[in-house]
Amino acid sequence: MTQQLPGDGGLLELRDAIQDIGVLPGVPADDDLEDPPTEKAWVASVKAATTTYWHGDYSSLSGTLPLLLRDGRAVARETPTDRVWRQLALAYQLAACLATQVGHPDWAFAAVEKQLAAAARASDPLMEGMGVSTLSWVLLRQGRWEQAQDVAVRKADALEPSFRTSTPTQLAVYGNLLISAATPAARRDDRDEAIQLLTAAEAAATRSGAVRAYGTAFSPVDVRTQKVNIALAGSNGDAGQALAFAGDVAVADITRPVHSAAYRVDVAQAQYQTGDSEAALATLLEVESEQPEWIRFQTLAAATVREMLESERRRSTPLRGLAARLGVDPTL
């Protein structure tokens, strides 16, 4: 399944902004650059772009993110403060996430390299931790499961906070790394390890409470949604257990729209696997109504629809309309 954003040129501009040849050693710099925005205006733009990402508006983000990266590099040259480097790291984190979502993990890997470099310039070990969490996700999407688990575990161990004196933000970064490690562990059929990692993450979330930091969110409900995903992963996924875990998730408490949608796609897969095709279709149609662009890039949603089509015998159903919109052959 190949999906594109409207106006695919935005993605090519994103690639060029990530793989900026002007920053390579030995390449003459382009001196004909417009004046960059002020630090305050640019930081506000990074915040707005983060909100756009978590609302699933990829077309809009792909149009604004290339300029955001270029402006960020210019702001960093003129005002190389820790705050600017931290925000530049967040901008590259957005670029890595968007590139991964739309099927370009190689671009994402290059963006993570720049995210980690900017975090180092900011002297911010927690930002570096989020960079490694992003890296783990990129490696997961590249099929490098063992490496994805290993880098996240090692960084979590390096940043493991004291539960007595740690700040909520420290716990949030640590917990996100544990979640990042749990997913590839489950893909590798190491379910016991995955559950242990999520148990530790949930303990951290209980201690931290709901936290928004470094372009993401962390809370007990965020960890509980991942239990559903973990139960479905690997060669011996357990859809019944996934639905049991889903019973502990209050969807209204999930603060990021895209995260809520991803969780419900997992639930739809579990519903289908337990024989409730009507509920699965209803869940997917609900997600599509809220996230029509985002869902087109979700391989699990397409896989669930494909499986449902193979057992569908009627010629005209809402399922076939959904299949066509997701790029799945509705004639199956």
Coordinates of C-alpha atoms in Angstrom, one line a residue:
M1 CA 0.0 0.0 0.0
T2 CA 1.4 3.4 -1.1
Q3 CA -0.2 6.5 0.2
Q4 CA 0.8 10.1 -0.5
L5 CA 0.1 13.4 1.0
P6 CA -1.8 16.0 -1.1
G7 CA 0.9 18.0 -2.8
D8 CA 3.7 15.5 -2.5
G9 CA 6.2 18.2 -3.1
G10 CA 6.0 19.1 0.6
L11 CA 7.6 15.7 1.4
L12 CA 10.4 16.3 -1.0
E13 CA 11.0 19.7 0.6
L14 CA 11.0 17.9 4.0
R15 CA 13.7 15.5 2.7
D16 CA 15.8 18.4 1.4
A17 CA 15.4 20.2 4.8
I18 CA 16.5 17.2 6.7
Q19 CA 19.3 16.3 4.3
D20 CA 20.6 19.8 4.0
I21 CA 23.6 19.8 1.8
G22 CA 24.5 23.3 2.9
V23 CA 25.7 22.1 6.3
L24 CA 28.1 19.5 4.9
P25 CA 31.8 20.2 5.4
G26 CA 33.4 21.5 2.2
V27 CA 30.1 22.7 0.6
P28 CA 30.0 26.5 0.1
A29 CA 27.3 28.1 2.2
D30 CA 24.5 29.9 0.7
D31 CA 24.9 33.5 1.8
D32 CA 21.6 34.7 0.1
L33 CA 19.4 33.9 3.1
E34 CA 16.5 35.9 4.4
D35 CA 16.7 37.2 7.9
P36 CA 15.5 34.5 10.4
P37 CA 12.6 35.1 12.7
T38 CA 13.2 36.1 16.3
E39 CA 13.9 33.4 18.8
K40 CA 10.5 34.0 20.5
A41 CA 8.6 33.7 17.2
W42 CA 10.5 30.6 16.1
V43 CA 10.0 28.8 19.5
A44 CA 6.2 29.6 19.2
S45 CA 6.3 28.0 15.7
V46 CA 7.9 24.8 17.1
K47 CA 5.1 24.6 19.7
A48 CA 2.4 25.1 17.0
A49 CA 4.0 22.5 14.7
T50 CA 4.0 20.0 17.6
T51 CA 0.3 20.5 18.1
T52 CA -0.3 20.1 14.4
Y53 CA 1.6 16.7 14.4
W54 CA -0.4 15.3 17.4
H55 CA -3.7 16.3 15.6
G56 CA -2.7 14.3 12.6
D57 CA -2.6 17.2 10.1
Y58 CA 0.3 15.9 8.1
S59 CA -0.4 17.9 4.9
S60 CA -0.2 21.1 6.8
L61 CA 2.9 20.0 8.8
S62 CA 4.8 18.8 5.7
G63 CA 4.2 22.3 4.2
T64 CA 5.5 24.2 7.2
L65 CA 8.2 21.9 8.7
P66 CA 10.9 22.4 6.0
L67 CA 10.9 26.2 6.6
L68 CA 10.8 25.6 10.4
L69 CA 14.0 23.6 10.2
R70 CA 15.8 26.1 8.0
D71 CA 14.8 29.0 10.2
G72 CA 15.8 27.0 13.3
R73 CA 19.3 26.5 12.0
A74 CA 19.5 30.2 11.2
V75 CA 18.3 31.1 14.7
A76 CA 20.8 28.7 16.2
R77 CA 23.6 30.4 14.3
E78 CA 22.6 33.9 15.5
T79 CA 21.4 33.0 19.0
P80 CA 23.1 29.7 20.0
T81 CA 21.5 29.4 23.4
D82 CA 20.6 26.1 25.1
R83 CA 17.0 27.0 24.7
V84 CA 17.3 27.4 20.9
W85 CA 19.3 24.1 20.5
R86 CA 16.7 22.3 22.6
Q87 CA 13.9 23.6 20.4
L88 CA 15.9 22.7 17.3
A89 CA 16.1 19.2 18.6
L90 CA 12.3 19.2 19.0
A91 CA 11.9 20.4 15.5
Y92 CA 14.1 17.5 14.2
Q93 CA 12.1 15.1 16.4
L94 CA 8.9 16.3 14.6
A95 CA 10.7 15.8 11.2
A96 CA 11.7 12.2 12.2
C97 CA 8.2 11.4 13.4
L98 CA 6.5 12.7 10.3
A99 CA 9.0 11.0 8.0
T100 CA 8.4 7.7 9.8
Q101 CA 4.7 8.1 9.7
V102 CA 4.6 8.7 5.9
G103 CA 6.9 5.8 5.1
H104 CA 10.4 7.3 4.9
P105 CA 12.4 5.9 7.9
D106 CA 15.7 6.6 6.2
W107 CA 14.9 10.3 6.2
A108 CA 13.8 9.9 9.8
F109 CA 17.1 8.3 10.8
A110 CA 18.9 11.4 9.4
A111 CA 16.6 13.6 11.3
V112 CA 17.3 11.8 14.6
E113 CA 21.0 12.2 14.0
K114 CA 20.4 16.0 13.9
Q115 CA 18.0 15.8 16.9
L116 CA 20.7 14.1 19.0
A117 CA 23.4 16.5 17.9
A118 CA 21.2 19.5 18.8
A119 CA 20.3 17.9 22.2
A120 CA 24.0 17.6 22.9
R121 CA 24.6 21.2 22.0
A122 CA 21.8 22.1 24.5
S123 CA 23.6 20.0 27.2
D124 CA 20.3 18.4 27.9
P125 CA 20.4 14.7 28.8
L126 CA 16.6 14.4 28.9
M127 CA 16.3 15.8 25.4
E128 CA 18.9 13.2 24.4
G129 CA 16.8 10.6 26.0
M130 CA 13.8 11.6 23.9
G131 CA 16.1 11.5 20.9
V132 CA 16.9 7.9 21.7
S133 CA 13.2 7.1 22.2
T134 CA 12.6 8.5 18.7
L135 CA 15.5 6.5 17.3
S136 CA 14.1 3.3 18.8
W137 CA 10.8 3.9 17.0
V138 CA 12.6 4.6 13.7
L139 CA 14.6 1.4 14.1
L140 CA 11.4 -0.5 14.9
R141 CA 9.8 0.7 11.7
Q142 CA 13.0 -0.4 9.8
G143 CA 12.5 -3.9 11.2
R144 CA 15.6 -3.6 13.4
W145 CA 13.8 -4.9 16.5
E146 CA 16.8 -6.0 18.6
Q147 CA 18.6 -2.7 18.1
A148 CA 15.4 -0.8 18.8
Q149 CA 15.0 -2.5 22.1
D150 CA 18.7 -2.4 23.1
V151 CA 19.2 1.4 22.5
A152 CA 16.1 2.3 24.5
V153 CA 16.9 0.0 27.4
R154 CA 20.5 1.2 27.6
K155 CA 19.4 4.9 27.6
A156 CA 16.7 4.2 30.2
D157 CA 19.3 2.6 32.4
A158 CA 21.6 5.6 32.0
L159 CA 18.8 8.0 32.9
E160 CA 17.0 5.9 35.6
P161 CA 15.8 8.4 38.1
S162 CA 15.4 8.2 41.8
F163 CA 11.8 7.6 42.6
R164 CA 12.2 9.7 45.8
T165 CA 13.9 12.8 44.4
S166 CA 13.1 12.7 40.7
T167 CA 11.1 15.4 38.8
P168 CA 8.0 14.5 36.8
T169 CA 9.9 15.3 33.6
Q170 CA 12.7 12.9 34.5
L171 CA 10.2 10.1 35.1
A172 CA 8.4 10.9 31.9
V173 CA 11.5 10.6 29.7
Y174 CA 12.5 7.4 31.5
G175 CA 9.0 6.0 31.1
N176 CA 8.9 6.8 27.4
L177 CA 12.2 5.0 26.9
L178 CA 10.8 1.9 28.7
I179 CA 7.7 2.0 26.4
S180 CA 9.9 2.3 23.4
A181 CA 11.8 -0.8 24.5
A182 CA 8.7 -2.8 25.2
T183 CA 7.3 -2.7 21.7
P184 CA 10.2 -4.3 19.9
A185 CA 10.6 -6.8 22.8
A186 CA 7.0 -7.9 22.1
R187 CA 7.6 -8.1 18.4
R188 CA 10.5 -10.4 19.2
D189 CA 8.1 -12.6 21.2
D190 CA 9.8 -11.7 24.5
R191 CA 6.4 -10.9 26.0
D192 CA 7.6 -11.3 29.6
E193 CA 10.3 -8.7 29.1
A194 CA 7.8 -6.4 27.4
I195 CA 5.4 -6.6 30.3
Q196 CA 8.1 -6.0 32.8
L197 CA 9.2 -2.9 31.0
L198 CA 5.6 -1.6 30.9
T199 CA 5.1 -2.4 34.5
A200 CA 8.1 -0.2 35.3
A201 CA 6.8 2.5 33.0
E202 CA 3.4 2.4 34.7
A203 CA 5.1 2.8 38.1
A204 CA 6.9 5.8 36.8
A205 CA 3.7 7.3 35.4
T206 CA 1.9 6.7 38.7
R207 CA 4.7 8.6 40.4
S208 CA 4.9 11.4 37.8
G209 CA 1.2 12.0 37.0
A210 CA 0.3 13.4 33.6
V211 CA 3.3 15.2 32.1
R212 CA 3.7 17.2 28.9
A213 CA 7.4 17.7 28.0
Y214 CA 9.8 17.5 25.1
G215 CA 7.1 17.4 22.5
T216 CA 5.2 14.4 23.9
A217 CA 3.0 13.3 26.8
F218 CA 3.3 10.7 29.5
S219 CA 0.7 9.5 32.0
P220 CA -0.8 6.2 33.4
V221 CA -3.3 6.0 30.5
D222 CA -0.6 6.4 27.9
V223 CA 1.1 3.3 29.4
R224 CA -2.1 1.3 29.6
T225 CA -2.8 1.9 25.9
Q226 CA 0.6 0.3 25.1
K227 CA -0.4 -2.8 27.0
V228 CA -3.1 -3.3 24.3
N229 CA -0.5 -3.0 21.6
I230 CA 1.9 -5.3 23.3
A231 CA -0.7 -8.0 23.7
L232 CA -1.3 -8.0 20.0
A233 CA 2.4 -8.1 19.0
G234 CA 4.6 -11.0 18.0
S235 CA 3.7 -14.4 16.6
N236 CA 1.6 -15.3 19.6
G237 CA -0.5 -12.2 20.0
D238 CA -3.5 -12.6 22.4
A239 CA -6.5 -10.5 21.2
G240 CA -8.5 -11.5 24.2
Q241 CA -5.9 -10.2 26.6
A242 CA -5.7 -7.0 24.5
L243 CA -9.4 -6.4 25.0
A244 CA -9.0 -7.1 28.7
F245 CA -6.3 -4.5 28.9
A246 CA -8.5 -2.1 26.9
G247 CA -11.1 -2.3 29.7
D248 CA -8.6 -0.3 31.9
V249 CA -8.3 2.5 29.3
A250 CA -10.4 5.6 29.6
V251 CA -10.3 6.9 26.0
A252 CA -11.4 10.4 27.2
D253 CA -8.2 10.6 29.2
I254 CA -5.9 10.3 26.2
T255 CA -4.8 13.8 25.5
R256 CA -3.2 13.4 22.0
P257 CA -5.7 12.9 19.2
V258 CA -3.3 10.8 17.1
H259 CA -2.5 8.6 20.1
S260 CA -6.1 8.0 20.8
A261 CA -6.6 7.0 17.2
A262 CA -3.7 4.6 17.2
Y263 CA -5.0 3.0 20.4
R264 CA -8.4 2.4 18.8
V265 CA -6.9 0.9 15.7
D266 CA -5.3 -1.7 18.0
V267 CA -8.7 -2.2 19.6
A268 CA -10.2 -2.8 16.2
Q269 CA -7.7 -5.4 15.4
A270 CA -8.4 -7.2 18.7
Q271 CA -12.1 -7.0 18.1
Y272 CA -11.8 -8.5 14.6
Q273 CA -9.5 -11.3 15.9
T274 CA -12.0 -12.2 18.6
G275 CA -14.8 -12.5 16.0
D276 CA -16.5 -9.2 16.4
S277 CA -16.2 -7.8 12.8
E278 CA -19.0 -5.3 13.2
A279 CA -17.4 -3.7 16.2
A280 CA -14.1 -3.6 14.5
L281 CA -15.5 -1.9 11.4
A282 CA -17.4 0.6 13.6
T283 CA -14.2 1.4 15.5
L284 CA -12.2 1.9 12.3
L285 CA -14.9 4.1 10.7
E286 CA -15.0 6.2 13.9
V287 CA -11.2 6.7 13.7
E288 CA -11.4 7.5 10.1
S289 CA -14.1 10.2 10.7
E290 CA -11.7 11.8 13.2
Q291 CA -8.4 11.2 11.5
P292 CA -9.1 10.8 7.7
E293 CA -5.5 11.7 6.7
W294 CA -3.6 9.9 9.5
I295 CA -5.4 6.6 9.1
R296 CA -4.3 6.3 5.5
F297 CA -0.7 5.8 6.7
Q298 CA -1.5 3.1 9.3
T299 CA -0.4 -0.3 8.1
L300 CA -2.3 -2.1 11.0
A301 CA -5.6 -0.4 9.9
A302 CA -5.0 -1.5 6.3
A303 CA -4.1 -5.0 7.4
T304 CA -7.2 -5.4 9.5
V305 CA -9.4 -4.2 6.6
R306 CA -7.7 -6.6 4.3
E307 CA -8.3 -9.5 6.6
M308 CA -11.9 -8.4 7.0
L309 CA -12.4 -8.2 3.2
E310 CA -11.1 -11.7 2.7
S311 CA -14.0 -13.0 4.8
E312 CA -16.6 -10.5 3.4
R313 CA -19.1 -11.9 1.0
R314 CA -21.4 -9.0 0.3
R315 CA -20.7 -6.8 -2.7
S316 CA -21.5 -3.4 -1.3
T317 CA -20.7 -2.5 2.3
P318 CA -19.2 0.3 4.3
L319 CA -16.1 -2.0 4.7
R320 CA -15.5 -1.8 0.9
G321 CA -15.7 1.9 0.9
L322 CA -13.2 2.1 3.8
A323 CA -10.9 -0.3 2.0
A324 CA -10.9 1.8 -1.1
R325 CA -10.0 4.9 0.9
L326 CA -7.2 3.1 2.6
G327 CA -5.7 1.9 -0.7
V328 CA -6.7 -1.7 -0.1
D329 CA -8.2 -3.5 -3.1
P330 CA -11.9 -3.7 -2.4
T331 CA -12.4 -6.5 -5.0
L332 CA -10.7 -9.0 -2.7

